[in-house]
Short mmCIF file of C-alpha atoms in Angstrom, two decimals:
data_model
loop_
_atom_site.label_atom_id
_atom_site.label_comp_id
_atom_site.label_asym_id
_atom_site.label_seq_id
_atom_site.Cartn_x
_atom_site.Cartn_y
_atom_site.Cartn_z
CA MET A 1 46.10 -24.90 79.25
CA GLN A 2 44.33 -26.68 82.14
CA GLU A 3 43.22 -23.39 83.67
CA PHE A 4 41.95 -22.25 80.26
CA ALA A 5 39.97 -25.49 79.90
CA ARG A 6 38.10 -24.70 83.13
CA MET A 7 36.97 -21.29 81.87
CA GLN A 8 33.54 -20.57 80.45
CA PRO A 9 33.27 -20.43 76.64
CA ALA A 10 32.63 -16.98 75.18
CA GLU A 11 30.92 -16.28 71.89
CA ALA A 12 32.98 -13.33 70.68
CA ILE A 13 35.51 -10.64 71.50
CA VAL A 14 34.77 -6.95 71.05
CA VAL A 15 37.89 -5.11 69.89
CA PRO A 16 38.05 -1.31 69.39
CA VAL A 17 39.77 -0.58 66.09
CA GLU A 18 40.82 2.90 64.96
CA MET A 19 40.08 3.30 61.25
CA ALA A 20 40.11 6.02 58.64
CA ILE A 21 36.54 6.27 57.46
CA THR A 22 34.14 8.51 55.55
CA ASP A 23 30.50 9.14 56.34
CA SER A 24 29.41 6.83 53.51
CA ASP A 25 31.44 3.97 55.04
CA GLY A 26 29.50 4.00 58.28
CA SER A 27 27.33 1.06 59.32
CA GLU A 28 24.24 1.10 61.51
CA SER A 29 25.56 -1.97 63.33
CA ASP A 30 28.90 -0.37 64.24
CA ASP A 31 29.38 1.18 67.69
CA ALA A 32 31.57 4.13 66.67
CA SER A 33 32.81 7.33 68.28
CA VAL A 34 34.48 10.08 66.29
CA VAL A 35 38.14 10.72 67.16
CA ASP A 36 38.57 13.55 64.66
CA HIS A 37 37.23 14.45 61.27
CA GLN A 38 38.84 11.42 59.55
CA LEU A 39 39.29 8.70 62.18
CA GLN A 40 36.75 6.63 64.06
CA VAL A 41 37.04 3.94 66.69
CA ILE A 42 34.87 1.07 65.53
CA SER A 43 33.98 -1.94 67.66
CA LYS A 44 34.74 -5.13 65.75
CA LEU A 45 33.46 -8.57 66.74
CA ILE A 46 35.98 -11.40 66.59
CA ARG A 47 34.73 -14.96 66.70
CA LYS A 48 36.13 -18.47 66.58
CA GLY A 49 37.92 -19.05 63.27
CA ASP A 50 38.81 -15.39 62.66
CA ASP A 51 42.36 -14.30 61.89
CA VAL A 52 43.77 -11.45 63.97
CA ILE A 53 46.76 -9.14 64.43
CA LEU A 54 48.25 -9.34 67.93
CA HIS A 55 50.36 -6.76 69.76
CA SER A 56 54.11 -7.34 69.41
CA PRO A 57 57.41 -5.44 69.04
CA PHE A 58 56.81 -5.67 65.27
CA ASP A 59 53.51 -3.78 65.07
CA ASP A 60 52.90 -2.09 61.69
CA THR A 61 55.77 -3.95 60.02
CA GLU A 62 55.91 -6.91 57.66
CA ASP A 63 56.70 -9.17 60.64
CA GLU A 64 53.73 -8.24 62.84
CA TRP A 65 52.21 -11.17 64.71
CA VAL A 66 49.25 -12.93 63.12
CA GLY A 67 47.17 -15.79 64.52
CA ARG A 68 43.90 -17.65 64.12
CA VAL A 69 41.43 -17.68 67.01
CA LEU A 70 40.52 -21.29 67.84
CA THR A 71 38.56 -20.78 71.07
CA ILE A 72 37.44 -17.88 73.25
CA CYS A 73 36.86 -18.20 77.00
CA GLU A 74 36.50 -15.97 80.05
CA ASP A 75 37.38 -16.44 83.71
CA SER A 76 35.27 -15.72 86.77
CA SER A 77 36.29 -12.05 86.62
CA LYS A 78 35.04 -11.77 83.02
CA ASN A 79 38.60 -11.45 81.69
CA GLN A 80 38.66 -12.91 78.19
CA PHE A 81 41.32 -15.19 76.75
CA ALA A 82 41.78 -16.80 73.35
CA LYS A 83 43.48 -19.95 72.15
CA VAL A 84 45.48 -18.82 69.11
CA ARG A 85 47.23 -20.83 66.41
CA TRP A 86 50.14 -18.83 65.01
CA TYR A 87 51.02 -17.82 61.48
CA TRP A 88 54.79 -17.50 61.35
CA SER A 89 56.56 -14.84 59.32
CA ARG A 90 59.29 -15.86 56.90
CA HIS A 91 61.96 -14.50 59.26
CA ASP A 92 60.55 -16.48 62.20
CA VAL A 93 60.71 -19.67 60.14
CA ALA A 94 64.26 -18.92 58.97
CA LYS A 95 65.39 -18.63 62.62
CA TRP A 96 63.81 -21.99 63.46
CA ILE A 97 64.81 -23.87 60.27
CA GLY A 98 68.34 -22.99 59.20
CA SER A 99 67.90 -24.27 55.64
CA PHE A 100 64.78 -22.18 55.01
CA ASP A 101 65.26 -19.37 52.48
CA ALA A 102 63.30 -16.36 53.70
CA GLN A 103 63.63 -14.73 50.27
CA ALA A 104 61.47 -17.49 48.78
CA CYS A 105 58.49 -15.98 50.62
CA ALA A 106 56.73 -12.67 50.08
CA PRO A 107 57.06 -10.06 52.86
CA TYR A 108 53.45 -10.54 54.01
CA GLU A 109 53.36 -14.28 53.35
CA ARG A 110 52.88 -16.47 56.41
CA ILE A 111 53.54 -20.12 57.24
CA TYR A 112 50.60 -21.66 59.14
CA SER A 113 52.18 -23.36 62.15
CA ASP A 114 50.92 -25.97 64.61
CA MET A 115 52.03 -23.80 67.55
CA ILE A 116 49.20 -22.79 69.90
CA ASP A 117 49.18 -20.31 72.79
CA ILE A 118 46.67 -18.89 75.23
CA VAL A 119 46.69 -15.09 75.03
CA SER A 120 44.81 -12.29 76.70
CA CYS A 121 42.20 -10.82 74.41
CA GLN A 122 43.59 -7.40 75.28
CA SER A 123 46.59 -8.24 73.07
CA ILE A 124 44.37 -8.60 70.00
CA LEU A 125 44.60 -5.43 67.92
CA ARG A 126 42.25 -6.06 65.01
CA PRO A 127 40.84 -8.71 62.67
CA VAL A 128 42.62 -9.39 59.39
CA ASN A 129 42.14 -11.55 56.30
CA VAL A 130 44.79 -14.21 55.75
CA TYR A 131 44.13 -15.71 52.33
CA MET A 132 44.88 -19.34 51.56
CA TYR A 133 46.68 -19.70 48.23
CA ASP A 134 46.64 -23.08 46.47
CA GLU A 135 48.69 -22.90 43.28
CA GLY A 136 46.56 -25.56 41.60
CA LEU A 137 43.19 -23.86 42.11
CA LEU A 138 41.30 -22.12 39.32
CA GLU A 139 39.58 -19.69 41.70
CA VAL A 140 42.18 -17.34 43.19
CA SER A 141 41.54 -14.37 45.46
CA GLU A 142 42.89 -10.98 44.46
CA ILE A 143 45.84 -10.72 46.84
CA GLY A 144 47.83 -7.51 46.98
CA PRO A 145 51.48 -6.94 47.99
CA MET A 146 50.44 -5.95 51.53
CA ASP A 147 47.79 -8.65 52.02
CA PHE A 148 48.52 -11.63 54.25
CA PHE A 149 48.37 -15.08 52.65
CA TRP A 150 49.68 -18.59 53.29
CA ARG A 151 50.34 -21.68 51.16
CA SER A 152 52.42 -23.94 53.46
CA SER A 153 52.24 -25.30 57.00
CA LEU A 154 54.93 -25.64 59.65
CA ASP A 155 55.45 -28.78 61.73
CA HIS A 156 57.25 -27.14 64.64
CA LYS A 157 58.53 -30.30 66.32
CA ARG A 158 59.90 -31.81 63.10
CA ARG A 159 61.12 -28.44 61.79
CA SER A 160 59.53 -29.12 58.41
CA ILE A 161 57.44 -27.17 55.90
CA LYS A 162 54.70 -28.88 53.88
CA PRO A 163 54.41 -28.44 51.03
CA LYS A 164 57.85 -26.96 50.49
CA ILE A 165 57.77 -23.63 48.69
CA THR A 166 59.64 -25.23 45.78
CA GLU A 167 57.73 -28.52 45.76
CA ASP A 168 55.03 -27.71 43.22
CA SER A 169 56.66 -24.77 41.50
CA CYS A 170 57.66 -26.28 38.15
CA LEU A 171 59.28 -29.33 36.59
CA LEU A 172 60.74 -32.13 38.70
CA LEU A 173 64.31 -30.84 38.51
CA CYS A 174 63.38 -27.18 39.08
CA THR A 175 63.94 -25.94 42.62
CA LYS A 176 63.38 -22.25 41.96
CA PRO A 177 60.61 -20.99 44.27
CA TYR A 178 57.89 -18.67 43.08
CA ASN A 179 57.68 -15.47 45.10
CA PRO A 180 54.72 -13.37 43.93
CA PHE A 181 56.03 -10.25 45.70
CA PRO A 182 59.85 -10.27 45.76
CA ILE A 183 59.83 -6.50 46.31
CA SER A 184 59.11 -5.24 49.80
CA ILE A 185 56.40 -2.55 49.66
CA SER A 186 56.78 -0.15 52.59
CA HIS A 187 53.91 1.75 54.16
CA ALA A 188 55.37 4.90 52.59
CA GLY A 189 54.59 3.40 49.22
CA GLN A 190 58.24 2.88 48.23
CA SER A 191 59.64 -0.35 46.85
CA GLN A 192 62.70 -1.98 48.36
CA GLY A 193 64.63 -4.90 46.90
CA THR A 194 64.96 -7.89 49.24
CA SER A 195 67.61 -10.00 47.59
CA ALA A 196 70.16 -10.09 44.81
CA LEU A 197 68.36 -13.28 43.80
CA HIS A 198 65.84 -11.08 42.02
CA ASP A 199 68.24 -8.81 40.13
CA ASP A 200 67.43 -10.63 36.88
CA PRO A 201 64.05 -10.03 35.20
CA PRO A 202 61.48 -12.47 36.63
CA ASP A 203 60.64 -15.50 34.53
CA VAL A 204 57.02 -15.69 33.36
CA MET A 205 55.26 -18.91 34.37
CA HIS A 206 52.63 -20.74 32.30
CA PHE A 207 49.76 -22.81 33.73
CA CYS A 208 47.99 -25.88 32.38
CA PRO A 209 44.43 -25.79 33.79
CA ARG A 210 43.47 -29.41 33.09
CA PRO A 211 42.52 -31.07 36.41
CA ASP A 212 45.08 -33.84 35.93
CA CYS A 213 47.82 -31.25 35.33
CA ALA A 214 47.01 -28.04 37.27
CA GLN A 215 50.67 -27.04 37.22
CA TRP A 216 52.73 -23.87 36.76
CA TYR A 217 55.93 -23.96 34.68
CA HIS A 218 58.73 -21.45 34.14
CA THR A 219 59.08 -20.36 30.53
CA MET A 220 62.78 -21.17 30.42
CA CYS A 221 62.28 -24.56 32.08
CA LEU A 222 59.80 -25.48 29.34
CA VAL A 223 62.10 -24.20 26.62
CA ASP A 224 65.10 -26.05 28.06
CA SER A 225 63.09 -29.29 28.27
CA GLY A 226 61.85 -29.00 24.68
CA SER A 227 58.20 -28.40 25.66
CA PHE A 228 57.28 -26.14 22.76
CA ASP A 229 55.81 -26.45 19.26
CA SER A 230 58.21 -27.77 16.68
CA PRO A 231 58.51 -25.40 13.70
CA SER A 232 58.21 -28.43 11.41
CA VAL A 233 54.84 -29.52 12.83
CA ARG A 234 51.63 -28.08 11.38
CA TYR A 235 48.27 -28.19 13.15
CA ARG A 236 44.74 -27.79 11.77
CA GLY A 237 44.08 -24.98 14.22
CA ASP A 238 46.21 -21.97 15.02
CA ARG A 239 47.70 -21.56 18.47
CA SER A 240 44.71 -19.55 19.70
CA ILE A 241 42.30 -22.42 18.99
CA ARG A 242 44.63 -24.90 20.63
CA LEU A 243 44.85 -22.75 23.75
CA LEU A 244 41.07 -22.45 23.82
CA ALA A 245 40.74 -26.23 23.50
CA VAL A 246 42.53 -26.86 26.82
CA ALA A 247 39.50 -27.22 29.09
CA PRO A 248 39.80 -26.35 32.79
CA ASP A 249 37.13 -28.75 34.06
CA VAL A 250 37.88 -32.05 32.28
CA ASP A 251 40.99 -34.05 31.43
CA PHE A 252 40.44 -33.97 27.68
CA PRO A 253 40.29 -31.18 25.09
CA CYS A 254 37.03 -29.43 24.23
CA PRO A 255 35.38 -32.04 21.92
CA LEU A 256 34.41 -29.51 19.24
CA LEU A 257 37.95 -28.12 19.10
CA ASN A 258 39.92 -31.35 19.46
CA TYR A 259 39.96 -31.87 15.68
CA PHE A 260 41.89 -28.62 15.28
CA CYS A 261 44.53 -29.71 17.79
CA GLU A 262 45.64 -32.55 15.55
CA GLU A 263 48.61 -32.42 13.21
CA SER A 264 47.89 -31.97 9.51
CA SER A 265 50.07 -31.75 6.44
CA ASP A 266 47.49 -30.13 4.16
CA GLU A 267 44.94 -28.30 6.38
CA GLY A 268 45.10 -25.12 8.39
CA PRO A 269 46.06 -23.54 10.51
CA TYR A 270 42.50 -22.24 10.92
CA SER A 271 41.54 -19.36 13.17
CA LEU A 272 38.45 -19.68 15.35
CA SER A 273 36.29 -17.70 12.90
CA GLU A 274 37.51 -19.88 10.03
CA ALA A 275 36.86 -23.06 12.01
CA LEU A 276 33.23 -22.27 12.88
CA PRO A 277 31.77 -23.35 9.49
CA LEU A 278 33.76 -26.59 9.69
CA MET A 279 32.06 -27.27 13.04
CA ASP A 280 28.59 -26.47 11.59
CA MET A 281 28.43 -23.44 13.86
CA PRO A 282 26.80 -20.15 12.81
CA SER A 283 29.23 -17.33 12.09
CA ASP A 284 27.41 -15.03 14.55
CA ILE A 285 27.56 -17.50 17.42
CA PHE A 286 29.60 -15.16 19.60
CA THR A 287 27.79 -11.88 18.94
CA HIS A 288 26.58 -11.81 22.56
CA LEU A 289 30.18 -11.99 23.87
CA PRO A 290 32.60 -9.03 24.01
CA PRO A 291 35.51 -9.37 21.55
CA SER A 292 37.87 -8.85 24.48
CA LEU A 293 36.46 -11.96 26.17
CA LEU A 294 37.15 -14.01 23.03
CA SER A 295 40.70 -12.68 22.96
CA ILE A 296 41.37 -13.56 26.60
CA ALA A 297 39.86 -17.04 26.23
CA GLN A 298 42.34 -17.76 23.44
CA GLY A 299 45.35 -16.54 25.41
CA PRO A 300 47.72 -18.36 27.77
CA ILE A 301 47.33 -18.54 31.53
CA ILE A 302 50.34 -16.72 32.94
CA ARG A 303 51.71 -15.25 36.13
CA GLN A 304 54.68 -13.01 36.84
CA PRO A 305 56.10 -11.63 40.10
CA HIS A 306 55.07 -8.13 41.13
CA MET A 307 58.19 -5.97 40.74
CA GLY A 308 56.78 -2.61 41.83
CA SER A 309 54.73 -1.75 38.74
CA THR A 310 50.96 -2.15 38.87
CA ASP A 311 49.94 -2.12 35.20
CA GLY A 312 48.74 -5.51 34.10
CA VAL A 313 50.88 -7.45 36.57
CA LEU A 314 49.07 -10.49 37.94
CA PRO A 315 51.32 -12.12 40.56
CA PHE A 316 48.78 -14.91 41.07
CA GLY A 317 47.99 -15.21 37.39
CA ASN A 318 45.17 -14.46 34.98
CA VAL A 319 43.77 -17.93 35.58
CA VAL A 320 40.38 -16.63 36.80
CA GLU A 321 39.77 -14.52 33.70
CA VAL A 322 40.95 -17.08 31.14
CA VAL A 323 39.06 -19.98 32.72
CA LEU A 324 35.83 -17.98 32.96
CA ALA A 325 36.18 -16.74 29.38
CA ARG A 326 36.67 -20.29 28.11
CA ARG A 327 33.63 -21.47 30.05
CA PHE A 328 31.55 -18.76 28.37
CA ILE A 329 32.61 -20.07 24.97
CA TYR A 330 32.00 -23.72 25.89
CA ALA A 331 28.54 -22.80 27.19
CA THR A 332 27.78 -21.09 23.88
CA PHE A 333 28.81 -24.23 21.98
CA GLU A 334 26.55 -26.33 24.21
CA ALA A 335 23.62 -23.96 23.72
CA VAL A 336 23.91 -24.14 19.94
CA CYS A 337 24.21 -27.94 20.01
CA ALA A 338 21.11 -28.11 22.21
CA GLN A 339 19.19 -25.75 19.91
CA PRO A 340 20.63 -26.08 16.39
CA GLY A 341 20.38 -23.10 14.09
CA GLY A 342 21.11 -20.57 16.79
CA SER A 343 17.45 -20.33 17.87
CA TRP A 344 18.58 -19.61 21.42
CA LEU A 345 20.20 -16.34 20.31
CA SER A 346 17.11 -15.35 18.33
CA GLN A 347 15.03 -16.17 21.39
CA ILE A 348 17.12 -13.84 23.53
CA ASN A 349 16.86 -11.01 20.99
CA SER A 350 13.10 -11.53 20.65
CA LEU A 351 12.66 -11.54 24.41
CA THR A 352 14.60 -8.30 24.76
CA GLN A 353 12.48 -6.59 22.11
CA GLN A 354 9.24 -7.78 23.73
CA VAL A 355 10.18 -6.56 27.17
CA GLU A 356 11.28 -3.17 25.82
CA ALA A 357 8.00 -2.86 23.90
CA MET A 358 5.91 -3.75 26.93
CA GLU A 359 7.79 -1.22 29.02
CA ARG A 360 6.85 1.45 26.48
CA GLY A 361 3.20 0.40 26.68
CA ASP A 362 3.12 -1.13 23.19
CA GLN A 363 1.07 -4.20 22.35
CA VAL A 364 3.03 -7.44 21.97
CA GLY A 365 0.96 -10.31 20.61
CA ASP A 366 -2.01 -10.85 22.92
CA LEU A 367 -0.39 -8.95 25.76
CA GLU A 368 -0.68 -5.18 26.15
CA TRP A 369 0.24 -2.79 28.91
CA VAL A 370 -2.68 -0.47 29.66
CA ASP A 371 -2.55 2.26 32.29
CA ASN A 372 -6.12 3.48 31.83
CA PRO A 373 -8.84 1.00 32.96
CA ASP A 374 -11.29 2.57 30.47
CA ASP A 375 -9.11 1.14 27.69
CA LEU A 376 -9.73 -2.44 28.83
CA ALA A 377 -11.29 -4.55 26.09
CA GLY A 378 -11.58 -8.25 25.34
CA GLU A 379 -8.89 -10.40 26.91
CA ARG A 380 -6.26 -7.72 27.23
CA VAL A 381 -4.35 -7.70 30.51
CA VAL A 382 -4.55 -4.44 32.44
CA HIS A 383 -1.88 -3.19 34.84
CA ASN A 384 -2.57 0.11 36.55
CA THR A 385 0.76 0.59 38.30
CA ASP A 386 4.43 0.54 37.41
CA ASP A 387 4.90 -2.23 39.97
CA ASP A 388 2.42 -4.46 38.14
CA ARG A 389 4.19 -3.77 34.87
CA HIS A 390 7.63 -4.57 36.25
CA ILE A 391 6.45 -7.75 37.97
CA LYS A 392 4.82 -9.05 34.81
CA ALA A 393 7.90 -8.19 32.74
CA LEU A 394 10.12 -9.98 35.24
CA GLU A 395 7.92 -13.08 35.20
CA LYS A 396 8.10 -13.20 31.42
CA VAL A 397 11.88 -12.80 31.44
CA CYS A 398 12.28 -15.61 33.97
CA ASN A 399 9.98 -17.99 32.10
CA GLU A 400 11.73 -17.42 28.78
CA LEU A 401 15.26 -17.54 30.17
CA ALA A 402 14.51 -20.89 31.82
CA GLU A 403 14.42 -22.37 28.31
CA VAL A 404 17.78 -20.94 27.22
CA SER A 405 21.14 -22.64 27.91
CA LEU A 406 23.24 -19.57 28.64
CA LEU A 407 25.91 -19.25 31.32
CA ALA A 408 25.48 -15.53 32.03
CA SER A 409 25.65 -12.13 30.42
CA PRO A 410 29.29 -10.93 30.48
CA TYR A 411 30.03 -7.33 31.46
CA ALA A 412 31.88 -5.89 28.46
CA PRO A 413 33.79 -3.05 30.25
CA TYR A 414 35.36 -5.58 32.63
CA TRP A 415 36.70 -7.74 29.81
CA GLU A 416 37.91 -4.71 27.87
CA LYS A 417 39.86 -3.52 30.92
CA ARG A 418 41.37 -6.95 31.52
CA GLU A 419 42.41 -7.27 27.87
CA GLN A 420 44.05 -3.84 28.05
CA ASP A 421 45.95 -4.78 31.22
CA LEU A 422 47.22 -7.99 29.70
CA THR A 423 48.24 -6.25 26.48
CA ILE A 424 50.34 -3.79 28.48
CA GLU A 425 52.50 -6.68 29.63
CA THR A 426 52.39 -8.24 26.11
CA TRP A 427 51.51 -11.54 27.73
CA MET A 428 49.57 -12.61 24.67
CA ASN A 429 52.83 -12.76 22.68
CA CYS A 430 54.54 -15.69 24.35
CA PRO A 431 56.57 -18.64 23.02
CA PRO A 432 54.45 -21.54 21.64
CA LEU A 433 54.81 -23.64 24.78
CA ILE A 434 53.09 -26.95 25.49
CA CYS A 435 52.34 -28.79 28.73
CA PRO A 436 54.92 -31.53 29.36
CA LYS A 437 52.17 -33.81 30.74
CA CYS A 438 49.17 -33.49 28.40
CA HIS A 439 50.98 -31.77 25.49
CA GLY A 440 48.22 -29.17 25.22
CA ALA A 441 49.04 -25.58 24.32
CA ILE A 442 49.74 -23.41 27.38
#
């Protein structure tokens, strides 16, 4: 370490990486030489803070060595060295901590250790992404069965893991860990079981997105603890409305929908479309949203381990889709409340028609697109080029949209695909579970 401290800092490491690549994948900034028709050696820059694969006896296996580059230096002979903090594999941790259950971790999961070494940069094979997974976050990366990720840290001296894999997994008395990928996926594309622990079908977990909760629960743990709707209790809103009312950004239900989450002996249960008139909302309030988005927003947030199938399985949950869909609906409510009568939607439709008309060269009010200067008369605005026309149309769109409270324009094919994936797993047909903390529908 002392010798390393006397070296000169270096900005980056250049590592040659052999990759399968097509012509369209090439980059002008890459220094590449063709090995054959399908492989190229590409020079990759590795800087401080990057995660890397290092040469080991376990290359190209689930246990290959992974580390994070903390510092890069070079000696007087221009030999480069890196200070690396190690990610330990599940099997490495099990050897160091006898009580650690390696089967609680996914094959490509890593434990971020506090162990640091100085290594020659020649041992660095390539850069890699190691995703951080926080089970309570609403924004989750799309992590595949062969992607590296970590959620716990190792204190090497104390031989302890924080947080423990089972610490935040469910109810207080539940010690069953959640392994998103209990099946080992080989490079040949075949699935291999890792433990008899997973012989039974995996239990679906439900998530409460409220900031004060932010917790995953096993279905059976909730059922066993009595955290489900009583058949004798009637609510003003159906279960879909009550799911929609659980807001991901505040610790209270959506104010407009809270009324429908209350018990009632003589009202309901109302669906969302039936509830709109009772909220003084126009019946066409959601015409700008895909029906699939509405369906997903009113569904539960669920995750289930990846068991080899790919259709609809979300090992890290559908939390991103459901939360975003609910935010779209809340934003629509806010827009209508800010502009009663749905004038914001009429404004959007009017704007669209005006822009389309101007693009065709039609006259819209006092504004007309004219390509021929001889046609100029009065106060009409003349634009002789397509660029002028597009710039003016863009300016008008921006000015009008600045007055509209709208989150974004959802891409319908995306939501249709996500709804189809979720339907394949029949995740929308789950027990009527409730959060044991806030008692909201989950």
